[in-house]
Structure formats: C-alpha cells, structure tokens
Backbone as a chain_set.jsonl record, in Angstrom:
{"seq": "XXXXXXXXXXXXXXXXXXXXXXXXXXXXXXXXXXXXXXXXXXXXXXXXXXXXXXXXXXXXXXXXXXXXXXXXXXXXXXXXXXXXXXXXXXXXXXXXXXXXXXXXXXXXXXXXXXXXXXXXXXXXXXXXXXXXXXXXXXXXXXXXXXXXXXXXXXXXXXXXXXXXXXX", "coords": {"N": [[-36.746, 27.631, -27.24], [-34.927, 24.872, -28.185], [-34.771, 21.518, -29.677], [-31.742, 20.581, -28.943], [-31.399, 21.472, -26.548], [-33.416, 20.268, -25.112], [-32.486, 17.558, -25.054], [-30.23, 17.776, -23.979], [-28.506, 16.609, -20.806], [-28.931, 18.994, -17.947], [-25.452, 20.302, -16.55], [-24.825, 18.859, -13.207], [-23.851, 19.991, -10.513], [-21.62, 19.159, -8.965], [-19.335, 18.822, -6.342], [-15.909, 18.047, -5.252], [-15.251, 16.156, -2.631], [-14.169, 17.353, 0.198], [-12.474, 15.681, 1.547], [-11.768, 13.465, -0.418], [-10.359, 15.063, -1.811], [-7.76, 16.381, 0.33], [-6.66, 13.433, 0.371], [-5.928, 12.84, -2.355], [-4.345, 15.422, -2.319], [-2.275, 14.437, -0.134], [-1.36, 11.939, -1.208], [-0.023, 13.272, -3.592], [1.661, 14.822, -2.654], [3.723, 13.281, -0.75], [4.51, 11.84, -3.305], [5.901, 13.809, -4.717], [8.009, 14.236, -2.791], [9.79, 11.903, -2.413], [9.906, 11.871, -4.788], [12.11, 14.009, -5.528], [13.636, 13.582, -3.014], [14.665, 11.812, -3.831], [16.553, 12.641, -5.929], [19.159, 13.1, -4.449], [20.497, 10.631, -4.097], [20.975, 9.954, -6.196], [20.907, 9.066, -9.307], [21.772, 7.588, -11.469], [25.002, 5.65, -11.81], [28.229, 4.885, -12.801], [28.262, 2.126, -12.99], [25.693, 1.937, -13.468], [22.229, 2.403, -13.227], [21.92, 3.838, -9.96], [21.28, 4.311, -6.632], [19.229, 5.991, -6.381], [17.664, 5.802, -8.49], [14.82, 3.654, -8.481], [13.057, 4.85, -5.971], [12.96, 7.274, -6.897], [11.261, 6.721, -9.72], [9.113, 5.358, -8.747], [8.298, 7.392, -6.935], [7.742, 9.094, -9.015], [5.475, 7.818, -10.05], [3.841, 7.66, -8.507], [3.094, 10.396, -7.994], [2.092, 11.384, -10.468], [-0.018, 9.187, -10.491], [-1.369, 10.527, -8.766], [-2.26, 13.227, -9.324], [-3.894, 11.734, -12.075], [-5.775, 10.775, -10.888], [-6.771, 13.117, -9.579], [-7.879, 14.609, -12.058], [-10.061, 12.537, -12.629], [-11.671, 13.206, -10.531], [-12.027, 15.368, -11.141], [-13.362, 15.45, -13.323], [-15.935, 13.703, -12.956], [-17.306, 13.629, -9.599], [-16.376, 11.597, -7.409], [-18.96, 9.641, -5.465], [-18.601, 10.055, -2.047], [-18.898, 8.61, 1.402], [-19.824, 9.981, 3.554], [-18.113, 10.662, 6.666], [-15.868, 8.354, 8.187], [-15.106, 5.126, 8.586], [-13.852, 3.845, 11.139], [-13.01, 1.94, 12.902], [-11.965, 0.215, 11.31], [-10.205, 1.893, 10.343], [-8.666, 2.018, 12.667], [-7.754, -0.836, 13.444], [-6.104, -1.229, 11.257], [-3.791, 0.911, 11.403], [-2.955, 0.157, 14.428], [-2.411, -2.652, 14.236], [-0.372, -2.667, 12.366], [1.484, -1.818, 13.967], [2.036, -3.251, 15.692], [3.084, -5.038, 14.175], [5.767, -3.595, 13.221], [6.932, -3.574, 15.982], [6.853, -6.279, 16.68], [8.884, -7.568, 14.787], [11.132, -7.729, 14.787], [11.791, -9.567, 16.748], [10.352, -11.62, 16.668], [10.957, -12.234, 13.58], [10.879, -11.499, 10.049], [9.22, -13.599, 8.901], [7.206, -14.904, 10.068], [5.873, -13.057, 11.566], [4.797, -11.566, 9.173], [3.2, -13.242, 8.758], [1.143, -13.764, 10.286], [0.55, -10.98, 10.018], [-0.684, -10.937, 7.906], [-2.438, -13.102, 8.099], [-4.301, -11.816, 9.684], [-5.54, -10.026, 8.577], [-6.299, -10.835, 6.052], [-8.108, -13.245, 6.883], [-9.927, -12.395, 9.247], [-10.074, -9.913, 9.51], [-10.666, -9.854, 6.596], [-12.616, -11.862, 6.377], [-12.28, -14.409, 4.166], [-11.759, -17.104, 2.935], [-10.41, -20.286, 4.763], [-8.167, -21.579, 3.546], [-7.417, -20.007, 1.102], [-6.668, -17.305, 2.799], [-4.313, -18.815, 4.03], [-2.478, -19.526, 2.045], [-2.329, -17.143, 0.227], [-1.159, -15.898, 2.589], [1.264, -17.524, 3.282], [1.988, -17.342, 0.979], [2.729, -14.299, 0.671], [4.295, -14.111, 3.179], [6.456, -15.721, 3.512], [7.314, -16.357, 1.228], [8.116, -13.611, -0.165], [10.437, -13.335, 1.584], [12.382, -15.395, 1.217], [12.566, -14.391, -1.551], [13.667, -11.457, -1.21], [15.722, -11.959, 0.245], [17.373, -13.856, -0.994], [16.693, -13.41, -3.721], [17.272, -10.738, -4.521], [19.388, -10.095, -2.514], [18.603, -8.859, -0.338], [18.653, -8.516, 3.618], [16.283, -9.577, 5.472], [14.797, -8.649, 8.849], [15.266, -11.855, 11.244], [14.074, -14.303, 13.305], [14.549, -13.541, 16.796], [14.771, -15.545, 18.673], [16.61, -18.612, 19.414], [15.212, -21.229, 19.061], [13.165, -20.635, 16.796], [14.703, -19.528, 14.907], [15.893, -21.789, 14.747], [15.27, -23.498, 13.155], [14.59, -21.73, 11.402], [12.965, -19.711, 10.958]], "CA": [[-36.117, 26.426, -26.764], [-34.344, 23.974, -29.094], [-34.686, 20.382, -29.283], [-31.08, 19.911, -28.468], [-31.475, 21.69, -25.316], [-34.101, 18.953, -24.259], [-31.901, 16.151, -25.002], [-28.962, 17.365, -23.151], [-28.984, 17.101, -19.239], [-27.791, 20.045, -17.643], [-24.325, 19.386, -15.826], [-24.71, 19.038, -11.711], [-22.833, 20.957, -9.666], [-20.99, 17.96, -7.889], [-18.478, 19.291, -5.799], [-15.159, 16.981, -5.188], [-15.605, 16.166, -1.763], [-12.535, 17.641, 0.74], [-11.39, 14.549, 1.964], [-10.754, 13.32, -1.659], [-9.165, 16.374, -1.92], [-7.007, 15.919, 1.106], [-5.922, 12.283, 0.223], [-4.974, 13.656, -3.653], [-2.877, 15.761, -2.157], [-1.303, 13.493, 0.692], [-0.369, 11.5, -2.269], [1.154, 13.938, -4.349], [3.019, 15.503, -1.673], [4.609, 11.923, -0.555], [5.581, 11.278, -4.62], [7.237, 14.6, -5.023], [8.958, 14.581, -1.36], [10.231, 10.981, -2.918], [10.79, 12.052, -6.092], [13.219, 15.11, -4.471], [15.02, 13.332, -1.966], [16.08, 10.334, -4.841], [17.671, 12.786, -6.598], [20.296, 12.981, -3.83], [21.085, 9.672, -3.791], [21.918, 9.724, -7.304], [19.827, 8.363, -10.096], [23.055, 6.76, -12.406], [26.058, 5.83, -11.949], [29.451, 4.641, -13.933], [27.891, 0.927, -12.935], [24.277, 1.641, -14.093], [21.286, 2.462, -11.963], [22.058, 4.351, -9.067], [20.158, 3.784, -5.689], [18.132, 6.62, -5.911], [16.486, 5.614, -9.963], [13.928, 3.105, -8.068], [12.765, 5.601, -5.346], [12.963, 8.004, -8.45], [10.669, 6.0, -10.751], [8.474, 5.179, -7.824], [7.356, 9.057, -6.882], [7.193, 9.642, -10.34], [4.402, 6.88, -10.553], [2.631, 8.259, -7.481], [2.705, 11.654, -8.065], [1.475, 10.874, -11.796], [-1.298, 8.278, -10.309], [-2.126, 11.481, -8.032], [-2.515, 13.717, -11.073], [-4.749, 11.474, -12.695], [-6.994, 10.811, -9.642], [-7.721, 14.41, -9.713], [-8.283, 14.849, -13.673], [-10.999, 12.183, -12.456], [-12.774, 13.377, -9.59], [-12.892, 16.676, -11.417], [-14.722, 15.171, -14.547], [-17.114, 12.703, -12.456], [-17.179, 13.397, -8.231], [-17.075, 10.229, -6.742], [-19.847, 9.672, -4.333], [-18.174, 9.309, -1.092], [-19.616, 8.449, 2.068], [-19.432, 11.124, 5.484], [-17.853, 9.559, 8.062], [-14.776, 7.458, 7.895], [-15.037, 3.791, 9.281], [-12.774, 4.329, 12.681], [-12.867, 0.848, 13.581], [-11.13, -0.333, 10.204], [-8.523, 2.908, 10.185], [-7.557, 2.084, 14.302], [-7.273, -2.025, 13.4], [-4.864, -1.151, 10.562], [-2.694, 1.233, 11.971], [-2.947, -0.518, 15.676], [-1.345, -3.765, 13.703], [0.948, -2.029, 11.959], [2.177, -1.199, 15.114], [2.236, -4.456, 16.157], [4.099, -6.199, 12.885], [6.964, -3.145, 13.324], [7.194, -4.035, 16.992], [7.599, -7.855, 16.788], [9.474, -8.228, 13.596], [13.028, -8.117, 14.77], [11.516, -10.291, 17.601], [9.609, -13.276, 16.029], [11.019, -12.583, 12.45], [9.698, -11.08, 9.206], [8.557, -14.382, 8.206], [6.242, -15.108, 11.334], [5.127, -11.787, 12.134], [4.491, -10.891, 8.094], [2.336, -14.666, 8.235], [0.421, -13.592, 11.259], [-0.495, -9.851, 10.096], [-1.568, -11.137, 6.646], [-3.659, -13.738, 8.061], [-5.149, -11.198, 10.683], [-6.603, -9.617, 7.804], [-7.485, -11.805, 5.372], [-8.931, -14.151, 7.738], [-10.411, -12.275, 10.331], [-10.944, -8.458, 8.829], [-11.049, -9.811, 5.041], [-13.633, -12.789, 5.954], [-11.234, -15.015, 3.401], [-11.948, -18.679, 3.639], [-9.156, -20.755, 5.228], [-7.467, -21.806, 2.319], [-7.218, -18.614, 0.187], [-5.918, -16.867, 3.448], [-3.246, -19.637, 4.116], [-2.413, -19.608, 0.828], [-1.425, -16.102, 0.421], [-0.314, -15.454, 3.922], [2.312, -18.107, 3.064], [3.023, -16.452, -0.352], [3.846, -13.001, 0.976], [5.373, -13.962, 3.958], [8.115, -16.794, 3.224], [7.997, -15.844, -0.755], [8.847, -12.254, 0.233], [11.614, -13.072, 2.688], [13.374, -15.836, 0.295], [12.632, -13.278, -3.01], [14.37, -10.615, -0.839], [16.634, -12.645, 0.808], [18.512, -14.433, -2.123], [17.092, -12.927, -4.978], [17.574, -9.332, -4.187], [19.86, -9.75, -1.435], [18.387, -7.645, 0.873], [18.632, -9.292, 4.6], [14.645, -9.147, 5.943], [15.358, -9.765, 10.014], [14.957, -13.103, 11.369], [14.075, -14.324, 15.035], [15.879, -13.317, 18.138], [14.931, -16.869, 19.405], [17.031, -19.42, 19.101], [14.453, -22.288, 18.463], [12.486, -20.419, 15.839], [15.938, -19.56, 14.343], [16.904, -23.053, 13.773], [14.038, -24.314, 12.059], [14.708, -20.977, 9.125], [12.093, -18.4, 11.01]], "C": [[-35.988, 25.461, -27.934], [-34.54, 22.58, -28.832], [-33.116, 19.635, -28.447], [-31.096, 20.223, -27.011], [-32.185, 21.395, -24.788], [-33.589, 17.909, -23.791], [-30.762, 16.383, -24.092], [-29.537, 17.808, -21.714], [-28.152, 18.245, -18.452], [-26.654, 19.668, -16.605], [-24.552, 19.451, -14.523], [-23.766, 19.688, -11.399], [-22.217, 20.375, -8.368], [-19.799, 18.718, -7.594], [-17.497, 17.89, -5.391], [-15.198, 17.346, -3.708], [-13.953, 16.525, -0.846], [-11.571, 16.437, 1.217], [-10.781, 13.981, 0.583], [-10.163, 14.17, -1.991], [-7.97, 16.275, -0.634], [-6.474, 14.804, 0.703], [-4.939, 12.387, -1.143], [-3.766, 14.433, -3.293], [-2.084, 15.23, -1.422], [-0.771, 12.448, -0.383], [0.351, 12.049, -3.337], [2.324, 14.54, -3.423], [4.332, 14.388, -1.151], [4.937, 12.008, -1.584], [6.45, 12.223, -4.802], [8.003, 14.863, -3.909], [10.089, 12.859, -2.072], [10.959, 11.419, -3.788], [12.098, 13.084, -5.953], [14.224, 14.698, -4.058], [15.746, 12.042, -2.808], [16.94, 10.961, -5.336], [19.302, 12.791, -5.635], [20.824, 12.142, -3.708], [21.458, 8.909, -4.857], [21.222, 8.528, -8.018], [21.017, 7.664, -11.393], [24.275, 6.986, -11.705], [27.163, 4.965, -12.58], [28.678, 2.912, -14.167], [26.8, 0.762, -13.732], [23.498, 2.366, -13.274], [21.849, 2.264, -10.391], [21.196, 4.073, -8.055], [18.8, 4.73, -5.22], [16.795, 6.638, -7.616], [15.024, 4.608, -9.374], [12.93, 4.059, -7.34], [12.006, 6.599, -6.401], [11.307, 7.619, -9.196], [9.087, 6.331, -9.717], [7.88, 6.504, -7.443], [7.037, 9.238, -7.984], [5.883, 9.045, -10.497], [3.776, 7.624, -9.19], [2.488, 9.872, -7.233], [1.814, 11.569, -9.557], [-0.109, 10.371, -11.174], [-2.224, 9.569, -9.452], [-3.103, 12.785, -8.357], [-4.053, 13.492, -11.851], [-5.905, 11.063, -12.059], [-7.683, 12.165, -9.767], [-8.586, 15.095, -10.709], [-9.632, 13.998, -13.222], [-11.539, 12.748, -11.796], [-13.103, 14.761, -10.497], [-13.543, 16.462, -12.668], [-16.476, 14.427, -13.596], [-17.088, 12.758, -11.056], [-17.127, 11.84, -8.026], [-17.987, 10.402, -5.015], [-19.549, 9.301, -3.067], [-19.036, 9.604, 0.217], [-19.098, 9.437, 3.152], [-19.25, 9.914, 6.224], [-16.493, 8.557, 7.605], [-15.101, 6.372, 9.036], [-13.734, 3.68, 10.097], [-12.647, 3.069, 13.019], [-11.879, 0.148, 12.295], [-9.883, 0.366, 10.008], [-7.849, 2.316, 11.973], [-7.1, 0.681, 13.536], [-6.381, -2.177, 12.347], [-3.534, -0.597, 10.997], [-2.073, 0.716, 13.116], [-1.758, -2.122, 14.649], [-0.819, -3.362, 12.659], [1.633, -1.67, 13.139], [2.527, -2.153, 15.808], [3.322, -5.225, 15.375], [5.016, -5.081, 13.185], [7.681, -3.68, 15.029], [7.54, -5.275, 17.546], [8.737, -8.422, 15.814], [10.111, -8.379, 13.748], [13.207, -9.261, 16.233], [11.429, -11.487, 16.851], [10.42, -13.216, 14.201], [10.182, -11.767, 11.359], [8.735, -12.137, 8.795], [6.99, -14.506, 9.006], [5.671, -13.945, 11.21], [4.545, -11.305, 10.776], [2.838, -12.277, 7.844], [1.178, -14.221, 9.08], [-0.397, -12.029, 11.054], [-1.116, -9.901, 8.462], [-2.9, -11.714, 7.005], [-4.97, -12.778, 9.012], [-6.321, -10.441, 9.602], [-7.437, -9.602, 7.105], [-8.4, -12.26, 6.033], [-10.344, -13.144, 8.253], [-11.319, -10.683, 9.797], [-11.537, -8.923, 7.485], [-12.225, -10.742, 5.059], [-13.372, -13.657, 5.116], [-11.609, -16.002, 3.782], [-10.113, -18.949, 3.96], [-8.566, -20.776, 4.278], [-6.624, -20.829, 1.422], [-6.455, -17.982, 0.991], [-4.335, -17.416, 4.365], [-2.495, -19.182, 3.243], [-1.236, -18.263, 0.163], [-0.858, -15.201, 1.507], [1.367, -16.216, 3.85], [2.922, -17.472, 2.02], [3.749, -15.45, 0.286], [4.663, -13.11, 2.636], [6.718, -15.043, 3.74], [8.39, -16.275, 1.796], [8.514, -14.375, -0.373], [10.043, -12.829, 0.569], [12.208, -14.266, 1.996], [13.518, -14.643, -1.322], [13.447, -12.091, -2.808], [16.02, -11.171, -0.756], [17.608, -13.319, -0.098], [18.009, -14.341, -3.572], [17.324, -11.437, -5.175], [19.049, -8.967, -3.305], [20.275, -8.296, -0.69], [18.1, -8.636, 1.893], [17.187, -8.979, 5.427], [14.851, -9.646, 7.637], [14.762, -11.383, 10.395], [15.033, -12.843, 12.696], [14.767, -14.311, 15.85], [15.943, -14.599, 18.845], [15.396, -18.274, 19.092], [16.241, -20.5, 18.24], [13.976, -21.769, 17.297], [13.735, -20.055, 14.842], [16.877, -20.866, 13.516], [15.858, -23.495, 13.046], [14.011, -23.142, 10.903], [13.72, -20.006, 9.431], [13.037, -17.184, 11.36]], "O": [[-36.982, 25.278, -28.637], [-34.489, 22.31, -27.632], [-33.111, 18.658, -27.698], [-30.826, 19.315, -26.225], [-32.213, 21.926, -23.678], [-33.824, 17.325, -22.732], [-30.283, 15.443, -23.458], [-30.369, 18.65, -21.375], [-26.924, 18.31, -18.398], [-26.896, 18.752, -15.819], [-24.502, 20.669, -14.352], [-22.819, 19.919, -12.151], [-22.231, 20.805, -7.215], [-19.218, 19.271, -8.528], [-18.051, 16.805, -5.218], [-15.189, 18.531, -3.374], [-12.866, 16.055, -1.183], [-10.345, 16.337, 1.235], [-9.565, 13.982, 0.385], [-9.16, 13.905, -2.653], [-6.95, 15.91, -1.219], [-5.287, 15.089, 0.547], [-3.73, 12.162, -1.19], [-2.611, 14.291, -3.694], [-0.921, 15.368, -1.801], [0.426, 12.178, -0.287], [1.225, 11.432, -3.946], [3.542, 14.629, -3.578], [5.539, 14.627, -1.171], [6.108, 12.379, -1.496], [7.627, 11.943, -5.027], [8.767, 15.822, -4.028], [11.302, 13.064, -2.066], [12.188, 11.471, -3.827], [13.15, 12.655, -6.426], [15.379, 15.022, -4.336], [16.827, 11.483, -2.62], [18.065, 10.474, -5.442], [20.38, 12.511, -6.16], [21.909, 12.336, -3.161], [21.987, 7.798, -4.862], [21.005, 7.404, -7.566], [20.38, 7.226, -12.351], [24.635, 8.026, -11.152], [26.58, 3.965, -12.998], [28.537, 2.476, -15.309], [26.685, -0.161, -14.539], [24.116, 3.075, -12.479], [22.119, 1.234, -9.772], [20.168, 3.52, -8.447], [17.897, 4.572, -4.399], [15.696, 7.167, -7.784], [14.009, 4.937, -9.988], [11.873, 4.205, -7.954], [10.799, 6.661, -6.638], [10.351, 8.384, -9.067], [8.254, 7.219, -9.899], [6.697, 6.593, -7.773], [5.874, 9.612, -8.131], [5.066, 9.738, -11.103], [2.878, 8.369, -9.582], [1.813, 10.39, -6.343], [0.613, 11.789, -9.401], [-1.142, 11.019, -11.346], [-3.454, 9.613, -9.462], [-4.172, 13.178, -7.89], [-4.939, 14.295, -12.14], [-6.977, 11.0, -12.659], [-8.881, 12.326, -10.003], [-9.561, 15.824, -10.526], [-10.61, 14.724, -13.401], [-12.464, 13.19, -12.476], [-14.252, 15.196, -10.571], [-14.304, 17.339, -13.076], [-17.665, 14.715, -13.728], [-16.735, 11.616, -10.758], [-17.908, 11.052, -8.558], [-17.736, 10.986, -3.961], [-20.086, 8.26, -2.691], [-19.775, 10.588, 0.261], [-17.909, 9.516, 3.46], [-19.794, 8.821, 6.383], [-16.437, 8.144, 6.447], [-15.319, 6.691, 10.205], [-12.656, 3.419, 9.561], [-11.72, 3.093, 13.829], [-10.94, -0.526, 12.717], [-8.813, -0.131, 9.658], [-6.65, 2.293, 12.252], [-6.05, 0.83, 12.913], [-5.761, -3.241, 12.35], [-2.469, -1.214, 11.024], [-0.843, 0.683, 13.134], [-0.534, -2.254, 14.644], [-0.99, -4.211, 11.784], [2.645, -1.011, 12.899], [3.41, -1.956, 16.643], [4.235, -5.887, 15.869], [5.693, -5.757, 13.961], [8.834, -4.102, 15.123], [8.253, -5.47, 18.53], [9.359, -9.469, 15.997], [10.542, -9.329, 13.094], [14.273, -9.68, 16.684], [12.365, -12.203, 16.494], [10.385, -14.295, 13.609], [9.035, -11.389, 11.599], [7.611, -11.835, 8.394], [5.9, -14.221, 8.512], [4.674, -14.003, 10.49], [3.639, -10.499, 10.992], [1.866, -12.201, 7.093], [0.095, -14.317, 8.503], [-1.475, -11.747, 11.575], [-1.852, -9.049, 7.965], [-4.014, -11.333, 6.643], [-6.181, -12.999, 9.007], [-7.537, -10.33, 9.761], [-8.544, -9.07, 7.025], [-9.539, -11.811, 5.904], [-11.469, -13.173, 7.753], [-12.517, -10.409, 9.724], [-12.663, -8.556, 7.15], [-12.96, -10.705, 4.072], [-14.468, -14.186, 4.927], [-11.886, -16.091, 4.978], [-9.097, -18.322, 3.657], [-8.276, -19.627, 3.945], [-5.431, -20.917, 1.133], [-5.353, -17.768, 0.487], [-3.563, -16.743, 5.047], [-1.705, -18.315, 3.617], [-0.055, -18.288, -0.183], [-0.28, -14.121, 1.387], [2.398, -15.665, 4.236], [4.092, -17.088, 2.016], [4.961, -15.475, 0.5], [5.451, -12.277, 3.085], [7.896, -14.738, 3.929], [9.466, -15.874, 1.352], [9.744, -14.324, -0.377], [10.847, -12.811, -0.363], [13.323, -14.084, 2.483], [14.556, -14.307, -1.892], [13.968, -11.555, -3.787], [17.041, -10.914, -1.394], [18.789, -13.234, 0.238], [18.564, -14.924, -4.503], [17.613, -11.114, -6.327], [19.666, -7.904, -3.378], [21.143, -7.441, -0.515], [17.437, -9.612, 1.541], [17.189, -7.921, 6.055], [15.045, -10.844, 7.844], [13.859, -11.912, 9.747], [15.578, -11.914, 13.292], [15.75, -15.052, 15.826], [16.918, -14.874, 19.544], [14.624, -19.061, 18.545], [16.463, -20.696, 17.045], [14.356, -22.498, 16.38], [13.504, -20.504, 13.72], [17.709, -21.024, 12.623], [16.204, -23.977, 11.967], [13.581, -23.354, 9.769], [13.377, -19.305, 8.479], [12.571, -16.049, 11.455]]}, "num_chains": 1, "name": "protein.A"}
C-alpha cells in the first residue's frame, strides 16, 4: 500500500437518481421536439429572421441546458429527496388552470397580477411590498412590453367596466 492510495478517497458509487433522470430527459425531449418543429416554420427569410429562428434558438438552449444537467449529475449525484411535495405540484398546476381559464375573461393583466401574487404572497411567503412590486412588474410591464413593444395583442377583459379603465 502506497501513500497515495491513503490520501485519495475512493469514488462512491452514487447512482443518478431516476427521477433526475426522467426530468433530463423531459427536457431534452421538449428542446429537440422544438428545435424540429421550428425548422418548418422557417428559420430566415428574404426579410431577416424567420418565425421559426426564436423557437429555433430557444430548443437549442434547452436541449443544450439538458445536456449539461446530465454531464453534472453524472460527475456529482445530486442528493435528492424521495417523495415529491404533492401539495406544491397540485397548487401549481391547479392555478395554472385557473390563470388559462380566466384570462380571456378578466384579462391578462388582472389574472397575470392575481396568479403572481398567489404565489409570491401566499406560497412564496414574500412580504407585501416585494410581492406588489413584482406582481405589478410582470403583469402590466408584460402586457404593455408585449403589447406595443412587440406587438403581440395579450387578451384583455370581456367586461366592459374593467375594459374601460385599460384591464
């Protein structure tokens, strides 16, 4: 026996756990189903940037980021916990289901103000302020940043009153 083979520790036999294996691949499979279907929609054209180079770009970066997630877990496991927190996966998807279902009702502005603050606030624990703050950013800054600097049309409220006041 050698001194260096004191000093070094022998390597564990950490196994990458299947669910990070499952989510690695649910995100590579989304970037290259992306990256795929942009090319049909045409990545240049005579104008410039075609409508499918964003889309494009965009899988490329999440199939890439998916890539290098795995190059990690297979140098270093990460220690993840058994069990998935069921009460945090229903109250996300559950209001997501809620903000697609009101939005062309109340508005993106309203309904994007109301499922920010649900989370900050209420799931995130966020003081008032901070969750004001950027509930107002991403919901009115979105829907003017879309709205007249992108122009892309984000819907607005089916109800008159909230309609005239700009929701």
């Amino acid at each position: 026996m050698t001194t260096e083979s004191l000093k070094t520790k022998p390597r564990s036999a950490a196994r990458v756990a299947p669910s990070v294996l499952v989510g690695i691949g649910a995100f590579a499979a989304v970037g290259v189903y992306v990256l795929v279907s942009s090319i049909d929609l045409g990545l240049w054209t005579s104008l410039g940037p075609g409508p499918g180079l964003f889309p494009f770009a965009m899988g490329a970066v999440l199939a890439a980021m998916a890539a290098v997630w795995l190059v990690q877990e297979l140098r270093s496991p990460s220690d993840t916990v058994e069990g998935v927190d069921r009460g945090l996966v229903l109250a996300v998807v559950l209001s997501l289901a809620v903000l697609a279902a009101v939005m062309d009702l109340i508005g993106f502005q309203l309904s994007m103000f109301l499922f920010l603050m649900y989370h900050l606030k209420l799931r995130g624990r966020r003081t008032w302020i901070s969750s004001l703050i950027t509930a107002l950013a991403g919901s009115v800054g979105a829907f003017y940043a879309f709205n007249y600097g992108l122009n892309v049309t984000l819907p607005v409220s089916a109800f008159p009153l909230l309609n005239t006041i700009g929701l």
